[in-house]
């Protein structure tokens, strides 16, 4: 049987046909996200368009599609199938699931935010396979998180929970986009890493980071990691401090949920061992109860470019 996964982004809306057993994307396509959606319906129409393109292009019968999953950044009421608010596309209160049903797609349809989808995708098709409880953390522009307990997504009331990025790790610390001060996101996101890199560069005019940033054309999330790998002391200091911030949040998650594993996704996770080895060390040293409690494994996520479509498709399996 087949699943359809729709990955909504600020630039494009991707759609794919997924084999529900193997987790392979058999066909995929995309359209450009409109700059502006005038009526709420026009957004749902674009989603319907991508679904139609997937069915047409993959040449499967819609009867063999078990369900459709939609993943999207923002605040999603997954129970009612409504996009309450999306930060990168100007839409509010769009009943996407009802709209698609009205267009004749009479299979189960689910929508959830991108971090929850990514968590499920890893759990069902990726690095989280075989575990019972996992936490998933994505380090990008912000810090997103998804929590799976006993094989099911934990979302809190009206799907408004599981926002681990907004737990405070430094009281009265850096201002976060959510309005609080000292959130994990304000220290562990790629955005925060860039800010931390720039701050150290200012104080270290001889650091290799200056040269690396010039080569890349800008200071990025990679600048300090590249410098550290070349033996630059200031770069290593940035990386060490940044990893420590990530670790503070991970140990908090371990102490609350004691999952089998915590998976790390997002652009920064491409650093793989440079990230996960020190984080595992911190986890082993600081998680509550030490060696008397079961170890929490820290791992990089594995789905990479397919995470969006597979994560959305996994919503259907989560609800089955
Ligand atoms: Zn916050």
CSV table of C-alpha atoms and ligand atoms in Angstrom, one decimal:
chain,number,residue,atom,x,y,z
A,1,UNK,CA,0.0,0.0,0.0
A,2,UNK,CA,1.0,3.6,-0.5
A,3,UNK,CA,1.1,6.8,1.6
A,4,UNK,CA,1.2,10.3,0.3
A,5,UNK,CA,3.4,12.8,2.2
A,6,UNK,CA,3.2,16.5,1.6
A,7,UNK,CA,6.0,18.7,2.9
A,8,UNK,CA,5.0,22.4,3.0
A,9,UNK,CA,7.9,24.9,3.1
A,10,UNK,CA,8.2,28.6,2.5
A,11,UNK,CA,9.7,28.1,-0.9
A,12,UNK,CA,8.0,24.9,-2.2
A,13,UNK,CA,5.3,22.4,-1.5
A,14,UNK,CA,6.8,18.9,-2.1
A,15,UNK,CA,4.7,15.8,-2.5
A,16,UNK,CA,5.7,12.2,-2.6
A,17,UNK,CA,4.3,8.7,-3.0
A,18,UNK,CA,5.7,6.5,-0.3
A,19,UNK,CA,5.8,2.7,0.0
A,20,UNK,CA,4.3,2.1,3.5
A,21,UNK,CA,6.5,-1.0,4.1
A,22,UNK,CA,9.9,0.0,2.8
A,23,UNK,CA,9.6,3.7,3.4
A,24,UNK,CA,10.9,4.4,-0.1
A,25,UNK,CA,9.8,7.5,-1.9
A,26,UNK,CA,8.6,6.0,-5.2
A,27,UNK,CA,7.7,9.3,-6.9
A,28,UNK,CA,8.0,12.9,-6.0
A,29,UNK,CA,7.2,16.3,-7.3
A,30,UNK,CA,6.9,19.9,-6.1
A,31,UNK,CA,5.3,23.3,-6.8
A,32,UNK,CA,6.4,26.7,-5.8
A,33,UNK,CA,4.8,28.1,-2.7
A,34,UNK,CA,2.8,31.2,-3.6
A,35,UNK,CA,4.1,34.5,-2.2
A,36,UNK,CA,0.7,35.3,-0.8
A,37,UNK,CA,-2.5,33.3,-0.3
A,38,UNK,CA,-5.5,35.6,-0.5
A,39,UNK,CA,-8.2,33.3,0.8
A,40,UNK,CA,-7.6,30.4,3.1
A,41,UNK,CA,-9.1,28.2,0.4
A,42,UNK,CA,-6.3,29.0,-2.1
A,43,UNK,CA,-3.8,27.5,0.2
A,44,UNK,CA,-5.8,24.2,0.4
A,45,UNK,CA,-6.1,24.3,-3.3
A,46,UNK,CA,-2.3,24.2,-3.7
A,47,UNK,CA,-2.1,21.3,-1.4
A,48,UNK,CA,-4.8,19.5,-3.4
A,49,UNK,CA,-2.9,20.3,-6.6
A,50,UNK,CA,0.2,18.6,-5.2
A,51,UNK,CA,-1.8,15.5,-4.2
A,52,UNK,CA,-3.3,15.4,-7.7
A,53,UNK,CA,0.2,15.7,-9.3
A,54,UNK,CA,1.5,12.8,-7.1
A,55,UNK,CA,-1.4,10.5,-8.1
A,56,UNK,CA,-1.1,11.5,-11.8
A,57,UNK,CA,2.7,11.3,-11.9
A,58,UNK,CA,3.0,8.0,-10.0
A,59,UNK,CA,0.2,6.4,-12.0
A,60,UNK,CA,-1.1,4.5,-8.9
A,61,UNK,CA,-4.8,4.2,-8.3
A,62,UNK,CA,-6.0,6.4,-5.5
A,63,UNK,CA,-7.8,3.3,-4.0
A,64,UNK,CA,-4.4,2.0,-3.1
A,65,UNK,CA,-3.5,5.1,-1.1
A,66,UNK,CA,-4.0,4.4,2.6
A,67,UNK,CA,-3.8,8.1,3.7
A,68,UNK,CA,-2.3,11.5,3.2
A,69,UNK,CA,0.0,13.2,5.7
A,70,UNK,CA,0.9,16.9,5.6
A,71,UNK,CA,3.8,18.4,7.5
A,72,UNK,CA,4.1,22.2,7.9
A,73,UNK,CA,6.0,24.6,10.1
A,74,UNK,CA,3.8,26.6,12.5
A,75,UNK,CA,1.0,26.0,15.0
A,76,UNK,CA,-1.2,23.2,13.9
A,77,UNK,CA,-4.3,21.8,15.5
A,78,UNK,CA,-3.7,18.3,14.4
A,79,UNK,CA,-7.0,17.0,16.0
A,80,UNK,CA,-9.1,19.3,13.9
A,81,UNK,CA,-6.8,19.4,10.9
A,82,UNK,CA,-6.4,23.1,11.0
A,83,UNK,CA,-3.3,25.3,10.4
A,84,UNK,CA,-3.8,27.8,13.1
A,85,UNK,CA,-0.9,29.9,12.2
A,86,UNK,CA,2.2,29.5,10.0
A,87,UNK,CA,5.2,31.8,10.5
A,88,UNK,CA,6.7,31.4,7.0
A,89,UNK,CA,3.5,31.5,5.0
A,90,UNK,CA,1.0,34.2,5.7
A,91,UNK,CA,-2.1,32.0,6.5
A,92,UNK,CA,-4.3,31.6,9.6
A,93,UNK,CA,-7.0,29.2,10.6
A,94,UNK,CA,-7.1,27.1,7.4
A,95,UNK,CA,-9.1,23.9,7.7
A,96,UNK,CA,-6.8,22.0,5.3
A,97,UNK,CA,-8.1,18.5,6.1
A,98,UNK,CA,-11.8,19.4,5.7
A,99,UNK,CA,-11.0,21.3,2.5
A,100,UNK,CA,-9.2,18.2,1.0
A,101,UNK,CA,-12.1,16.0,2.0
A,102,UNK,CA,-14.5,18.4,0.3
A,103,UNK,CA,-12.4,18.0,-2.9
A,104,UNK,CA,-13.1,14.3,-2.9
A,105,UNK,CA,-10.0,12.9,-1.2
A,106,UNK,CA,-12.0,10.5,1.0
A,107,UNK,CA,-9.0,8.8,2.7
A,108,UNK,CA,-7.7,9.6,6.2
A,109,UNK,CA,-5.8,12.9,6.1
A,110,UNK,CA,-3.5,14.2,8.8
A,111,UNK,CA,-1.6,17.4,9.3
A,112,UNK,CA,1.1,18.2,11.9
A,113,UNK,CA,4.0,20.5,12.4
A,114,UNK,CA,7.3,19.8,10.8
A,115,UNK,CA,9.2,18.8,13.9
A,116,UNK,CA,6.5,16.3,15.0
A,117,UNK,CA,6.5,14.9,11.5
A,118,UNK,CA,10.3,14.6,11.4
A,119,UNK,CA,10.2,12.8,14.8
A,120,UNK,CA,7.7,10.3,13.4
A,121,UNK,CA,9.6,9.9,10.2
A,122,UNK,CA,12.8,9.0,12.0
A,123,UNK,CA,10.9,6.7,14.4
A,124,UNK,CA,9.1,4.7,11.6
A,125,UNK,CA,11.6,4.9,8.7
A,126,UNK,CA,14.9,6.2,10.0
A,127,UNK,CA,17.4,6.3,12.9
A,128,UNK,CA,14.6,5.8,15.5
A,129,UNK,CA,13.5,2.5,14.2
A,130,UNK,CA,13.3,-0.3,16.8
A,131,UNK,CA,13.0,2.1,19.8
A,132,UNK,CA,9.9,2.5,21.9
A,133,UNK,CA,10.4,6.1,23.2
A,134,UNK,CA,12.4,8.8,21.5
A,135,UNK,CA,12.9,12.5,21.6
A,136,UNK,CA,13.7,14.2,18.3
A,137,UNK,CA,15.4,17.6,18.3
A,138,UNK,CA,16.0,19.7,15.1
A,139,UNK,CA,18.7,22.4,15.2
A,140,UNK,CA,17.9,24.9,12.5
A,141,UNK,CA,16.7,28.5,12.5
A,142,UNK,CA,15.0,27.5,15.7
A,143,UNK,CA,15.0,24.4,17.9
A,144,UNK,CA,12.1,22.1,17.1
A,145,UNK,CA,11.2,19.0,19.0
A,146,UNK,CA,9.0,15.9,18.7
A,147,UNK,CA,8.3,13.4,21.4
A,148,UNK,CA,7.2,9.9,20.9
A,149,UNK,CA,6.1,7.8,23.8
A,150,UNK,CA,5.2,4.2,23.5
A,151,UNK,CA,5.2,4.5,19.7
A,152,UNK,CA,2.8,7.5,19.6
A,153,UNK,CA,3.4,11.2,19.2
A,154,UNK,CA,2.9,13.2,22.4
A,155,UNK,CA,1.4,16.6,21.5
A,156,UNK,CA,-0.2,18.0,24.6
A,157,UNK,CA,-3.6,19.8,24.7
A,158,UNK,CA,-4.7,21.0,21.3
A,159,UNK,CA,-1.3,19.9,20.0
A,160,UNK,CA,0.3,22.9,21.6
A,161,UNK,CA,2.9,21.0,23.7
A,162,UNK,CA,6.3,19.3,23.0
A,163,UNK,CA,8.0,22.7,22.4
A,164,UNK,CA,11.3,21.7,24.1
A,165,UNK,CA,13.1,24.6,22.3
A,166,UNK,CA,11.3,27.0,24.7
A,167,UNK,CA,12.5,25.6,28.0
A,168,UNK,CA,14.7,28.0,29.7
A,169,UNK,CA,18.3,26.9,30.2
A,170,UNK,CA,19.8,30.3,31.3
A,171,UNK,CA,17.5,32.3,33.6
A,172,UNK,CA,17.4,35.9,32.4
A,173,UNK,CA,19.5,34.9,29.4
A,174,UNK,CA,19.3,35.8,25.7
A,175,UNK,CA,15.9,37.1,24.5
A,176,UNK,CA,14.1,34.4,22.5
A,177,UNK,CA,11.7,34.9,19.6
A,178,UNK,CA,8.9,33.6,21.8
A,179,UNK,CA,9.2,36.5,24.2
A,180,UNK,CA,10.9,34.7,27.1
A,181,UNK,CA,14.5,35.0,28.1
A,182,UNK,CA,17.1,32.2,28.1
A,183,UNK,CA,15.2,29.6,26.0
A,184,UNK,CA,17.2,26.6,24.8
A,185,UNK,CA,16.4,27.8,21.2
A,186,UNK,CA,18.2,31.1,21.9
A,187,UNK,CA,21.4,29.1,22.6
A,188,UNK,CA,21.3,25.9,20.6
A,189,UNK,CA,19.8,26.9,17.2
A,190,UNK,CA,21.9,27.5,14.2
A,191,UNK,CA,20.9,31.2,14.5
A,192,UNK,CA,22.4,31.2,18.0
A,193,UNK,CA,25.6,29.4,16.8
A,194,UNK,CA,26.1,32.1,14.2
A,195,UNK,CA,25.7,34.8,16.8
A,196,UNK,CA,28.1,33.0,19.2
A,197,UNK,CA,30.6,32.6,16.4
A,198,UNK,CA,30.5,36.3,15.5
A,199,UNK,CA,30.9,37.3,19.1
A,200,UNK,CA,34.1,35.2,19.5
A,201,UNK,CA,35.5,36.3,16.1
A,202,UNK,CA,35.3,39.9,17.3
A,203,UNK,CA,37.5,39.1,20.2
A,204,UNK,CA,39.9,36.9,18.3
A,205,UNK,CA,41.2,38.7,15.2
A,206,UNK,CA,43.8,36.0,14.5
A,207,UNK,CA,41.3,33.2,14.5
A,208,UNK,CA,41.0,31.1,11.3
A,209,UNK,CA,37.3,31.7,11.4
A,210,UNK,CA,37.8,35.1,9.7
A,211,UNK,CA,39.4,33.4,6.7
A,212,UNK,CA,36.8,30.6,6.6
A,213,UNK,CA,34.0,33.1,6.7
A,214,UNK,CA,35.6,35.0,3.8
A,215,UNK,CA,35.8,31.8,1.8
A,216,UNK,CA,32.2,31.0,2.5
A,217,UNK,CA,31.1,34.5,1.9
A,218,UNK,CA,29.5,34.8,5.3
A,219,UNK,CA,29.6,33.5,8.9
A,220,UNK,CA,27.5,30.3,9.0
A,221,UNK,CA,26.7,27.4,11.3
A,222,UNK,CA,29.7,25.7,9.7
A,223,UNK,CA,32.4,28.4,10.3
A,224,UNK,CA,33.4,27.4,13.8
A,225,UNK,CA,33.2,23.7,13.1
A,226,UNK,CA,35.5,24.0,10.1
A,227,UNK,CA,37.9,26.2,12.1
A,228,UNK,CA,37.9,23.7,15.0
A,229,UNK,CA,38.7,20.8,12.7
A,230,UNK,CA,41.7,22.8,11.4
A,231,UNK,CA,43.0,23.2,14.9
A,232,UNK,CA,41.8,26.7,15.6
A,233,UNK,CA,41.6,27.4,19.3
A,234,UNK,CA,38.9,30.1,19.1
A,235,UNK,CA,36.8,28.0,16.8
A,236,UNK,CA,37.1,25.1,19.2
A,237,UNK,CA,35.9,27.3,22.0
A,238,UNK,CA,32.8,28.3,20.1
A,239,UNK,CA,32.0,24.7,19.2
A,240,UNK,CA,32.6,23.5,22.8
A,241,UNK,CA,30.4,26.2,24.3
A,242,UNK,CA,27.7,25.6,21.7
A,243,UNK,CA,27.7,21.8,22.2
A,244,UNK,CA,27.4,22.4,25.9
A,245,UNK,CA,24.3,24.4,25.4
A,246,UNK,CA,22.7,21.7,23.2
A,247,UNK,CA,23.7,19.2,25.9
A,248,UNK,CA,22.0,21.1,28.7
A,249,UNK,CA,18.7,20.7,26.9
A,250,UNK,CA,19.3,17.1,26.0
A,251,UNK,CA,20.0,16.1,29.5
A,252,UNK,CA,16.8,17.9,30.6
A,253,UNK,CA,14.8,15.9,28.1
A,254,UNK,CA,16.5,12.7,29.3
A,255,UNK,CA,15.6,13.5,32.9
A,256,UNK,CA,12.0,14.2,32.1
A,257,UNK,CA,11.3,11.4,29.6
A,258,UNK,CA,14.2,8.9,29.9
A,259,UNK,CA,13.7,7.9,26.3
A,260,UNK,CA,15.6,5.1,24.6
A,261,UNK,CA,17.3,7.6,22.3
A,262,UNK,CA,17.4,11.3,21.5
A,263,UNK,CA,17.9,12.0,17.7
A,264,UNK,CA,19.3,15.2,16.4
A,265,UNK,CA,18.3,16.6,13.0
A,266,UNK,CA,18.6,19.8,11.1
A,267,UNK,CA,21.5,21.3,9.3
A,268,UNK,CA,23.9,21.2,12.3
A,269,UNK,CA,23.4,17.4,12.6
A,270,UNK,CA,25.5,17.0,9.4
A,271,UNK,CA,28.5,17.4,11.8
A,272,UNK,CA,27.6,13.9,13.0
A,273,UNK,CA,30.4,12.5,15.3
A,274,UNK,CA,31.7,16.0,16.0
A,275,UNK,CA,28.4,16.7,17.6
A,276,UNK,CA,27.1,13.4,18.9
A,277,UNK,CA,30.3,12.0,20.6
A,278,UNK,CA,30.7,15.0,23.0
A,279,UNK,CA,26.9,15.1,23.5
A,280,UNK,CA,26.8,11.4,24.4
A,281,UNK,CA,29.7,12.0,26.8
A,282,UNK,CA,27.8,14.8,28.5
A,283,UNK,CA,24.6,12.7,28.6
A,284,UNK,CA,26.5,9.8,30.2
A,285,UNK,CA,28.1,12.1,32.8
A,286,UNK,CA,25.1,14.2,33.7
A,287,UNK,CA,21.8,12.4,33.1
A,288,UNK,CA,20.1,11.7,36.5
A,289,UNK,CA,21.1,8.6,38.3
A,290,UNK,CA,24.2,8.0,36.2
A,291,UNK,CA,25.0,4.4,35.5
A,292,UNK,CA,22.2,3.2,37.8
A,293,UNK,CA,19.6,4.3,35.2
A,294,UNK,CA,19.3,3.1,31.6
A,295,UNK,CA,21.6,4.9,29.2
A,296,UNK,CA,20.0,7.4,26.8
A,297,UNK,CA,21.6,7.1,23.3
A,298,UNK,CA,22.3,10.3,21.4
A,299,UNK,CA,22.3,9.9,17.6
A,300,UNK,CA,22.1,11.9,14.4
A,301,UNK,CA,18.9,11.6,12.5
A,302,UNK,CA,19.2,9.7,9.2
A,303,UNK,CA,16.5,10.8,6.7
A,304,UNK,CA,18.2,14.0,5.6
A,305,UNK,CA,16.6,15.4,2.4
A,306,UNK,CA,13.7,12.8,2.5
A,307,UNK,CA,12.7,13.8,6.1
A,308,UNK,CA,9.9,16.2,5.0
A,309,UNK,CA,8.0,13.8,2.8
A,310,UNK,CA,8.6,10.7,4.9
A,311,UNK,CA,7.8,12.5,8.1
A,312,UNK,CA,4.5,13.7,6.7
A,313,UNK,CA,3.7,10.2,5.3
A,314,UNK,CA,4.5,8.7,8.8
A,315,UNK,CA,1.5,10.7,10.3
A,316,UNK,CA,-0.8,8.2,8.6
A,317,UNK,CA,1.0,5.2,10.2
A,318,UNK,CA,1.0,7.0,13.6
A,319,UNK,CA,-2.8,7.2,13.5
A,320,UNK,CA,-3.5,3.7,12.2
B,1,LIG,ZN1,11.5,30.7,23.6
